[in-house]
Amino acid sequence: MTETPRRKNPKAVILTSHPGSHHANAVPLQWGNADPIMRGPIVGTVTDLERRNAIGTHSGSYSVYRALAVAAGSLDPLQKPDLTNTSPTHQIGPHPQWSEPGKIVSIDPFGAMVAQVYSQHLSDGLDVRPTIAITQAHLKVPELDDAVRNGRLVPDGKLLKENGSAVVVKAALEPVWHLPGVAQRFGCAESDLRRTLFEHTGGMFPELVTRSDLEVFLPPIGGATIYLFGDVSSIHDPSKELTVRVHDECNGSDVFGSDICTCRPYLTHGIEECVRTAQRGGAGVIVYNRKEGRALGEVTKFLVYNARKRQPGGDTASQYFARTECVAGVQDMRFQELMPDPLHWLGITKIHRFVSMSNMKHDALTAAGIDIVERVAIPDDLIPDDARVEMDAKKAAGYFTVGIVPDGNELAIAKGRGLD
């Protein structure tokens, strides 16, 4: 069918549910090639279908808002971004992991370099868009102020300002999935992965099953934000101390301070540890993944909250995970198999202090070839009273046992599917 867009778009857009099986004009793509030109740009344009070499489009879940803006007539669907002066404030890579087979399958390692390495493609009129942006900022959270007041941190005027704000470099990453690599990570056939993605998104992306020549998928999901503390150029140096916290989103706690879980306390503890390491001459990394409610979603999470509190006998550790499975059918859908990719993008091979009690995260990183020297638990006095049920449930389920790390803090070393 043909639809004539309103206002700014003078051209008709051809809509079809099943594009042709192949397009000879698709931009060549060799995933994993160390040369960005030989690798080729990721092309997810919706205005030049024959040049596309990716399924889906850029901006993740925000692509829906872009479509809404077009429908409302406020955005020209043919508009291309002007990338003048948008280049990264700091250079990341390239690192060996960018081209090592299987190391990076869920992001485009060249995603921040689009304006530089694909300048000729842009000049030729190809709609190529960055999937990573890097900038510099100040991070200010009340917990850093508290750390300064209590003497745990001392402002140095460079990394930590007198007002308690930390100087950081931050990067935003959109997901870019190389389907053969993702399938290999999860131990399934690529054809099964494609079919399941197609079916369980209600057939939103027919190219998953009709375009086997397209190996890259831009899924409509949230990505990740990375906060870097200290000397960015030393993060990949295994001889320099590195502290890392990989944190999965918990809006209720991280933003609004809910005390039913340890998410914000663990996040801010990780930030403090990163600042401290950077002040010692090392570096710190916080990776913040958009995986709300263990990737079950916030609606499901709140339903579980209600079920836990209303059960006979109240909220108990023994029924903590059972209530989640009753509502969601599974305890956790985060699956950390793709989690190491941003650390590979940073060139990290060794983490000296990993601020996490999760064995899922620990095992995913070590399986990916990243050495972890020490695991840092959340201090007991940072656990909110209402979060004790969560902690007790994890211990009762055998998620972790308690040991002692060199600094004297308790360390929960996971035995099963540990979460934090």
GROMACS .gro file of C-alpha atoms in nm:
model
  420
    1MET     CA    1   0.000   0.000   0.000
    2THR     CA    2   0.102   0.361  -0.048
    3GLU     CA    3   0.054   0.639   0.201
    4THR     CA    4   0.119   1.008   0.141
    5PRO     CA    5   0.282   1.153   0.455
    6ARG     CA    6   0.163   1.490   0.578
    7ARG     CA    7   0.335   1.826   0.578
    8LYS     CA    8   0.712   1.810   0.542
    9ASN     CA    9   0.741   1.482   0.354
   10PRO     CA   10   0.674   1.534  -0.016
   11LYS     CA   11   0.753   1.175  -0.108
   12ALA     CA   12   0.540   0.869  -0.074
   13VAL     CA   13   0.655   0.593   0.161
   14ILE     CA   14   0.610   0.238   0.040
   15LEU     CA   15   0.486   0.012   0.317
   16THR     CA   16   0.518  -0.361   0.285
   17SER     CA   17   0.503  -0.643   0.538
   18HIS     CA   18   0.739  -0.870   0.346
   19PRO     CA   19   1.028  -0.703   0.166
   20GLY     CA   20   1.211  -0.891  -0.106
   21SER     CA   21   1.446  -1.162   0.012
   22HIS     CA   22   1.761  -0.977  -0.094
   23HIS     CA   23   1.871  -0.633  -0.208
   24ALA     CA   24   2.179  -0.616  -0.428
   25ASN     CA   25   2.237  -0.255  -0.322
   26ALA     CA   26   2.260  -0.326   0.052
   27VAL     CA   27   2.580  -0.181   0.197
   28PRO     CA   28   2.831  -0.466   0.249
   29LEU     CA   29   2.895  -0.557   0.612
   30GLN     CA   30   3.169  -0.782   0.753
   31TRP     CA   31   3.109  -0.804   1.125
   32GLY     CA   32   3.431  -0.834   1.325
   33ASN     CA   33   3.663  -0.683   1.065
   34ALA     CA   34   3.926  -0.465   1.237
   35ASP     CA   35   3.918  -0.209   0.957
   36PRO     CA   36   3.602   0.003   0.992
   37ILE     CA   37   3.585   0.065   0.617
   38MET     CA   38   3.616  -0.306   0.538
   39ARG     CA   39   3.370  -0.381   0.818
   40GLY     CA   40   3.126  -0.128   0.673
   41PRO     CA   41   2.878   0.107   0.844
   42ILE     CA   42   2.558  -0.007   1.012
   43VAL     CA   43   2.275   0.122   0.792
   44GLY     CA   44   1.932   0.119   0.958
   45THR     CA   45   1.769   0.391   0.752
   46VAL     CA   46   1.396   0.360   0.682
   47THR     CA   47   1.405   0.602   0.390
   48ASP     CA   48   1.642   0.411   0.162
   49LEU     CA   49   1.536   0.050   0.197
   50GLU     CA   50   1.766  -0.091  -0.071
   51ARG     CA   51   2.077   0.034   0.113
   52ARG     CA   52   1.981  -0.108   0.450
   53ASN     CA   53   2.206  -0.377   0.596
   54ALA     CA   54   2.033  -0.401   0.934
   55ILE     CA   55   1.693  -0.511   1.056
   56GLY     CA   56   1.506  -0.251   1.259
   57THR     CA   57   1.617   0.107   1.303
   58HIS     CA   58   1.825   0.326   1.531
   59SER     CA   59   1.734   0.472   1.873
   60GLY     CA   60   1.608   0.150   2.029
   61SER     CA   61   1.272   0.195   2.201
   62TYR     CA   62   1.280   0.566   2.117
   63SER     CA   63   1.229   0.484   1.750
   64VAL     CA   64   0.859   0.459   1.834
   65TYR     CA   65   0.859   0.820   1.950
   66ARG     CA   66   1.032   0.918   1.627
   67ALA     CA   67   0.755   0.747   1.432
   68LEU     CA   68   0.499   0.932   1.642
   69ALA     CA   69   0.670   1.262   1.565
   70VAL     CA   70   0.652   1.183   1.194
   71ALA     CA   71   0.287   1.084   1.221
   72ALA     CA   72   0.212   1.409   1.403
   73GLY     CA   73   0.382   1.605   1.126
   74SER     CA   74   0.647   1.756   1.351
   75LEU     CA   75   0.942   1.560   1.208
   76ASP     CA   76   1.046   1.530   0.846
   77PRO     CA   77   1.097   1.156   0.788
   78LEU     CA   78   1.373   1.238   0.537
   79GLN     CA   79   1.571   1.443   0.791
   80LYS     CA   80   1.930   1.332   0.847
   81PRO     CA   81   2.130   1.435   1.155
   82ASP     CA   82   2.396   1.707   1.119
   83LEU     CA   83   2.692   1.548   1.300
   84THR     CA   84   2.909   1.862   1.302
   85ASN     CA   85   3.092   1.897   1.637
   86THR     CA   86   2.931   1.582   1.778
   87SER     CA   87   3.255   1.380   1.788
   88PRO     CA   88   3.351   1.209   2.116
   89THR     CA   89   3.520   1.416   2.386
   90HIS     CA   90   3.749   1.120   2.455
   91GLN     CA   91   3.887   0.848   2.231
   92ILE     CA   92   3.790   0.491   2.314
   93GLY     CA   93   3.980   0.223   2.123
   94PRO     CA   94   4.017   0.061   1.891
   95HIS     CA   95   4.108  -0.236   2.108
   96PRO     CA   96   4.195  -0.595   2.010
   97GLN     CA   97   3.858  -0.720   2.139
   98TRP     CA   98   3.681  -0.521   1.868
   99SER     CA   99   3.788  -0.774   1.607
  100GLU     CA  100   3.836  -1.089   1.814
  101PRO     CA  101   3.577  -1.347   1.705
  102GLY     CA  102   3.277  -1.354   1.936
  103LYS     CA  103   3.400  -1.087   2.179
  104ILE     CA  104   3.149  -0.816   2.083
  105VAL     CA  105   2.811  -0.920   1.944
  106SER     CA  106   2.558  -0.674   2.094
  107ILE     CA  107   2.703  -0.327   2.022
  108ASP     CA  108   2.884  -0.165   1.731
  109PRO     CA  109   3.241  -0.097   1.849
  110PHE     CA  110   3.274   0.172   1.580
  111GLY     CA  111   2.945   0.329   1.683
  112ALA     CA  112   3.107   0.644   1.825
  113MET     CA  113   3.332   0.699   1.522
  114VAL     CA  114   3.067   0.725   1.252
  115ALA     CA  115   3.128   1.091   1.164
  116GLN     CA  116   3.502   1.026   1.133
  117VAL     CA  117   3.547   0.683   0.975
  118TYR     CA  118   3.236   0.693   0.756
  119SER     CA  119   3.267   1.054   0.643
  120GLN     CA  120   3.274   0.951   0.276
  121HIS     CA  121   2.955   0.748   0.316
  122LEU     CA  122   2.790   1.050   0.474
  123SER     CA  123   2.915   1.277   0.197
  124ASP     CA  124   2.766   1.036  -0.054
  125GLY     CA  125   2.427   1.086   0.110
  126LEU     CA  126   2.405   0.758   0.301
  127ASP     CA  127   2.207   0.787   0.624
  128VAL     CA  128   2.458   0.646   0.873
  129ARG     CA  129   2.396   0.723   1.240
  130PRO     CA  130   2.608   0.688   1.554
  131THR     CA  131   2.502   0.421   1.802
  132ILE     CA  132   2.746   0.541   2.070
  133ALA     CA  133   2.802   0.893   2.200
  134ILE     CA  134   3.078   1.000   2.441
  135THR     CA  135   3.079   1.322   2.642
  136GLN     CA  136   3.216   1.470   2.965
  137ALA     CA  137   3.007   1.567   3.264
  138HIS     CA  138   2.983   1.607   3.640
  139LEU     CA  139   2.808   1.342   3.848
  140LYS     CA  140   2.653   1.462   4.170
  141VAL     CA  141   2.462   1.233   4.406
  142PRO     CA  142   2.384   1.299   4.775
  143GLU     CA  143   2.576   0.990   4.879
  144LEU     CA  144   2.902   1.146   4.755
  145ASP     CA  145   2.830   1.451   4.970
  146ASP     CA  146   2.779   1.215   5.263
  147ALA     CA  147   3.108   1.039   5.188
  148VAL     CA  148   3.287   1.375   5.192
  149ARG     CA  149   3.121   1.487   5.516
  150ASN     CA  150   3.214   1.161   5.687
  151GLY     CA  151   3.570   1.167   5.560
  152ARG     CA  152   3.542   0.856   5.344
  153LEU     CA  153   3.629   1.071   5.042
  154VAL     CA  154   3.841   1.386   5.027
  155PRO     CA  155   3.786   1.635   4.742
  156ASP     CA  156   4.097   1.683   4.530
  157GLY     CA  157   3.961   1.959   4.307
  158LYS     CA  158   4.020   1.753   3.994
  159LEU     CA  159   3.842   1.419   4.012
  160LEU     CA  160   3.619   1.512   4.304
  161LYS     CA  161   3.513   1.875   4.341
  162GLU     CA  162   3.462   2.060   4.668
  163ASN     CA  163   3.085   2.052   4.612
  164GLY     CA  164   3.094   1.671   4.608
  165SER     CA  165   3.051   1.628   4.233
  166ALA     CA  166   3.269   1.381   4.045
  167VAL     CA  167   3.417   1.455   3.704
  168VAL     CA  168   3.325   1.174   3.466
  169VAL     CA  169   3.331   1.073   3.104
  170LYS     CA  170   3.007   0.908   3.004
  171ALA     CA  171   2.904   0.706   2.703
  172ALA     CA  172   2.558   0.610   2.581
  173LEU     CA  173   2.533   0.282   2.388
  174GLU     CA  174   2.247   0.162   2.171
  175PRO     CA  175   2.210  -0.214   2.116
  176VAL     CA  176   2.334  -0.351   1.784
  177TRP     CA  177   2.296  -0.727   1.771
  178HIS     CA  178   2.498  -0.948   1.539
  179LEU     CA  179   2.248  -1.234   1.525
  180PRO     CA  180   2.493  -1.519   1.454
  181GLY     CA  181   2.706  -1.404   1.749
  182VAL     CA  182   2.409  -1.358   1.982
  183ALA     CA  183   2.280  -1.704   1.896
  184GLN     CA  184   2.620  -1.852   1.972
  185ARG     CA  185   2.629  -1.676   2.311
  186PHE     CA  186   2.295  -1.828   2.406
  187GLY     CA  187   2.374  -2.170   2.264
  188CYS     CA  188   2.089  -2.177   2.015
  189ALA     CA  189   2.057  -2.194   1.637
  190GLU     CA  190   2.044  -1.859   1.461
  191SER     CA  191   1.729  -1.970   1.279
  192ASP     CA  192   1.558  -2.042   1.612
  193LEU     CA  193   1.668  -1.705   1.750
  194ARG     CA  194   1.533  -1.524   1.444
  195ARG     CA  195   1.203  -1.709   1.448
  196THR     CA  196   1.152  -1.656   1.821
  197LEU     CA  197   1.234  -1.285   1.800
  198PHE     CA  198   0.987  -1.254   1.513
  199GLU     CA  199   0.709  -1.443   1.689
  200HIS     CA  200   0.747  -1.285   2.031
  201THR     CA  201   0.751  -0.930   1.899
  202GLY     CA  202   0.418  -0.998   1.730
  203GLY     CA  203   0.575  -1.013   1.385
  204MET     CA  204   0.712  -0.659   1.411
  205PHE     CA  205   1.026  -0.744   1.215
  206PRO     CA  206   0.946  -0.978   0.923
  207GLU     CA  207   1.301  -0.934   0.791
  208LEU     CA  208   1.414  -1.159   1.076
  209VAL     CA  209   1.267  -1.451   0.884
  210THR     CA  210   1.265  -1.318   0.527
  211ARG     CA  211   1.611  -1.163   0.506
  212SER     CA  212   1.870  -1.418   0.608
  213ASP     CA  213   2.128  -1.200   0.435
  214LEU     CA  214   2.085  -0.933   0.702
  215GLU     CA  215   2.282  -1.045   1.008
  216VAL     CA  216   2.249  -0.729   1.221
  217PHE     CA  217   1.939  -0.643   1.426
  218LEU     CA  218   1.871  -0.309   1.595
  219PRO     CA  219   1.628  -0.422   1.868
  220PRO     CA  220   1.372  -0.176   2.011
  221ILE     CA  221   1.508  -0.204   2.366
  222GLY     CA  222   1.704   0.015   2.604
  223GLY     CA  223   2.080   0.024   2.586
  224ALA     CA  224   2.344   0.114   2.843
  225THR     CA  225   2.519   0.415   2.990
  226ILE     CA  226   2.881   0.395   3.102
  227TYR     CA  227   3.039   0.632   3.355
  228LEU     CA  228   3.417   0.647   3.356
  229PHE     CA  229   3.619   0.782   3.649
  230GLY     CA  230   3.985   0.878   3.632
  231ASP     CA  231   4.223   0.842   3.339
  232VAL     CA  232   4.015   0.702   3.053
  233SER     CA  233   4.328   0.607   2.859
  234SER     CA  234   4.437   0.368   3.136
  235ILE     CA  235   4.114   0.170   3.173
  236HIS     CA  236   4.236  -0.106   2.943
  237ASP     CA  237   4.578  -0.130   3.113
  238PRO     CA  238   4.575  -0.443   3.335
  239SER     CA  239   4.862  -0.302   3.544
  240LYS     CA  240   4.645  -0.008   3.658
  241GLU     CA  241   4.393  -0.063   3.935
  242LEU     CA  242   4.037  -0.080   3.802
  243THR     CA  243   3.710  -0.086   3.994
  244VAL     CA  244   3.391  -0.187   3.809
  245ARG     CA  245   3.024  -0.196   3.897
  246VAL     CA  246   2.780  -0.342   3.640
  247HIS     CA  247   2.435  -0.227   3.747
  248ASP     CA  248   2.097  -0.326   3.611
  249GLU     CA  249   1.830  -0.060   3.620
  250CYS     CA  250   1.593  -0.028   3.915
  251ASN     CA  251   1.401   0.292   3.866
  252GLY     CA  252   1.213   0.274   4.194
  253SER     CA  253   1.532   0.254   4.398
  254ASP     CA  254   1.792   0.420   4.175
  255VAL     CA  255   1.582   0.732   4.110
  256PHE     CA  256   1.304   0.744   4.368
  257GLY     CA  257   1.482   0.587   4.665
  258SER     CA  258   1.261   0.287   4.735
  259ASP     CA  259   1.398   0.100   5.035
  260ILE     CA  260   1.264  -0.243   4.943
  261CYS     CA  261   1.587  -0.342   4.770
  262THR     CA  262   1.960  -0.269   4.775
  263CYS     CA  263   1.985  -0.129   4.423
  264ARG     CA  264   2.055   0.239   4.487
  265PRO     CA  265   2.278   0.172   4.789
  266TYR     CA  266   2.484  -0.073   4.584
  267LEU     CA  267   2.499   0.167   4.289
  268THR     CA  268   2.616   0.460   4.498
  269HIS     CA  269   2.859   0.236   4.686
  270GLY     CA  270   3.003   0.140   4.350
  271ILE     CA  271   3.033   0.506   4.250
  272GLU     CA  272   3.217   0.585   4.574
  273GLU     CA  273   3.454   0.293   4.519
  274CYS     CA  274   3.520   0.414   4.162
  275VAL     CA  275   3.604   0.764   4.284
  276ARG     CA  276   3.835   0.626   4.552
  277THR     CA  277   4.017   0.405   4.301
  278ALA     CA  278   4.056   0.694   4.055
  279GLN     CA  279   4.204   0.910   4.330
  280ARG     CA  280   4.460   0.637   4.393
  281GLY     CA  281   4.574   0.665   4.034
  282GLY     CA  282   4.353   0.394   3.889
  283ALA     CA  283   4.017   0.416   3.718
  284GLY     CA  284   3.655   0.328   3.777
  285VAL     CA  285   3.372   0.210   3.552
  286ILE     CA  286   2.998   0.205   3.616
  287VAL     CA  287   2.793   0.027   3.350
  288TYR     CA  288   2.421   0.106   3.384
  289ASN     CA  289   2.204  -0.136   3.183
  290ARG     CA  290   1.839  -0.068   3.099
  291LYS     CA  291   1.701  -0.395   3.236
  292GLU     CA  292   1.425  -0.278   3.467
  293GLY     CA  293   1.297  -0.530   3.719
  294ARG     CA  294   1.546  -0.801   3.618
  295ALA     CA  295   1.432  -0.734   3.259
  296LEU     CA  296   1.079  -0.837   3.361
  297GLY     CA  297   0.961  -0.476   3.346
  298GLU     CA  298   0.833  -0.237   3.609
  299VAL     CA  299   0.467  -0.340   3.580
  300THR     CA  300   0.560  -0.701   3.653
  301LYS     CA  301   0.786  -0.589   3.938
  302PHE     CA  302   0.509  -0.393   4.108
  303LEU     CA  303   0.266  -0.682   4.065
  304VAL     CA  304   0.520  -0.902   4.241
  305TYR     CA  305   0.553  -0.645   4.520
  306ASN     CA  306   0.178  -0.666   4.578
  307ALA     CA  307   0.177  -1.044   4.569
  308ARG     CA  308   0.463  -1.064   4.818
  309LYS     CA  309   0.304  -0.826   5.068
  310ARG     CA  310  -0.045  -0.976   5.048
  311GLN     CA  311   0.043  -1.340   5.088
  312PRO     CA  312  -0.051  -1.511   5.418
  313GLY     CA  313   0.217  -1.437   5.672
  314GLY     CA  314   0.338  -1.131   5.487
  315ASP     CA  315   0.655  -1.084   5.284
  316THR     CA  316   0.893  -1.370   5.359
  317ALA     CA  317   1.227  -1.483   5.229
  318SER     CA  318   1.096  -1.834   5.167
  319GLN     CA  319   0.838  -1.709   4.916
  320TYR     CA  320   1.045  -1.427   4.765
  321PHE     CA  321   1.129  -1.598   4.435
  322ALA     CA  322   0.813  -1.808   4.421
  323ARG     CA  323   0.602  -1.491   4.396
  324THR     CA  324   0.813  -1.366   4.105
  325GLU     CA  325   0.779  -1.694   3.919
  326CYS     CA  326   0.403  -1.703   3.975
  327VAL     CA  327   0.363  -1.367   3.804
  328ALA     CA  328   0.645  -1.370   3.547
  329GLY     CA  329   0.706  -1.742   3.494
  330VAL     CA  330   1.077  -1.696   3.564
  331GLN     CA  331   1.292  -1.544   3.838
  332ASP     CA  332   1.512  -1.335   3.614
  333MET     CA  333   1.532  -1.251   3.243
  334ARG     CA  334   1.845  -1.037   3.245
  335PHE     CA  335   2.071  -1.319   3.127
  336GLN     CA  336   2.419  -1.173   3.155
  337GLU     CA  337   2.557  -1.336   2.840
  338LEU     CA  338   2.568  -1.003   2.653
  339MET     CA  339   2.678  -0.798   2.955
  340PRO     CA  340   3.058  -0.822   2.896
  341ASP     CA  341   3.040  -0.649   2.556
  342PRO     CA  342   3.068  -0.287   2.683
  343LEU     CA  343   3.373  -0.389   2.888
  344HIS     CA  344   3.527  -0.547   2.578
  345TRP     CA  345   3.455  -0.219   2.396
  346LEU     CA  346   3.659  -0.043   2.665
  347GLY     CA  347   3.941  -0.293   2.614
  348ILE     CA  348   3.917  -0.428   2.969
  349THR     CA  349   4.094  -0.758   3.040
  350LYS     CA  350   4.134  -0.731   3.417
  351ILE     CA  351   3.913  -0.598   3.699
  352HIS     CA  352   4.087  -0.553   4.031
  353ARG     CA  353   3.774  -0.473   4.236
  354PHE     CA  354   3.436  -0.594   4.110
  355VAL     CA  355   3.160  -0.431   4.313
  356SER     CA  356   2.901  -0.706   4.293
  357MET     CA  357   2.778  -1.016   4.473
  358SER     CA  358   2.617  -1.165   4.163
  359ASN     CA  359   2.760  -1.491   4.039
  360MET     CA  360   2.571  -1.444   3.712
  361LYS     CA  361   2.770  -1.130   3.643
  362HIS     CA  362   3.095  -1.271   3.779
  363ASP     CA  363   3.069  -1.591   3.576
  364ALA     CA  364   2.972  -1.409   3.257
  365LEU     CA  365   3.277  -1.183   3.283
  366THR     CA  366   3.525  -1.458   3.364
  367ALA     CA  367   3.381  -1.677   3.088
  368ALA     CA  368   3.441  -1.385   2.853
  369GLY     CA  369   3.809  -1.383   2.948
  370ILE     CA  370   3.805  -1.092   3.193
  371ASP     CA  371   4.005  -1.161   3.508
  372ILE     CA  372   3.845  -1.058   3.839
  373VAL     CA  373   4.084  -1.021   4.133
  374GLU     CA  374   3.847  -0.925   4.415
  375ARG     CA  375   3.472  -0.903   4.467
  376VAL     CA  376   3.338  -0.625   4.686
  377ALA     CA  377   3.014  -0.673   4.878
  378ILE     CA  378   2.775  -0.401   4.987
  379PRO     CA  379   2.851  -0.295   5.346
  380ASP     CA  380   2.590  -0.429   5.587
  381ASP     CA  381   2.500  -0.082   5.713
  382LEU     CA  382   2.391   0.021   5.362
  383ILE     CA  383   2.122  -0.247   5.340
  384PRO     CA  384   1.777  -0.090   5.410
  385ASP     CA  385   1.565  -0.267   5.672
  386ASP     CA  386   1.292  -0.348   5.419
  387ALA     CA  387   1.551  -0.506   5.190
  388ARG     CA  388   1.647  -0.769   5.446
  389VAL     CA  389   1.386  -1.005   5.304
  390GLU     CA  390   1.557  -0.986   4.965
  391MET     CA  391   1.901  -1.054   5.112
  392ASP     CA  392   1.773  -1.337   5.335
  393ALA     CA  393   1.594  -1.493   5.039
  394LYS     CA  394   1.910  -1.498   4.833
  395LYS     CA  395   2.108  -1.654   5.114
  396ALA     CA  396   1.837  -1.912   5.185
  397ALA     CA  397   1.821  -2.006   4.818
  398GLY     CA  398   2.194  -2.069   4.812
  399TYR     CA  399   2.262  -1.768   4.594
  400PHE     CA  400   2.579  -1.692   4.783
  401THR     CA  401   2.780  -1.791   5.085
  402VAL     CA  402   2.958  -1.546   5.309
  403GLY     CA  403   3.334  -1.512   5.316
  404ILE     CA  404   3.582  -1.242   5.414
  405VAL     CA  405   3.772  -1.024   5.169
  406PRO     CA  406   4.112  -0.870   5.254
  407ASP     CA  407   3.967  -0.538   5.375
  408GLY     CA  408   3.756  -0.719   5.633
  409ASN     CA  409   3.417  -0.672   5.470
  410GLU     CA  410   3.181  -0.962   5.424
  411LEU     CA  411   3.178  -1.089   5.070
  412ALA     CA  412   2.888  -1.286   4.930
  413ILE     CA  413   3.034  -1.540   4.691
  414ALA     CA  414   2.755  -1.676   4.480
  415LYS     CA  415   2.690  -2.045   4.451
  416GLY     CA  416   2.376  -2.037   4.237
  417ARG     CA  417   2.195  -1.770   4.034
  418GLY     CA  418   2.306  -1.478   4.248
  419LEU     CA  419   2.145  -1.141   4.175
  420ASP     CA  420   2.214  -0.782   4.269
   0.00000   0.00000   0.00000
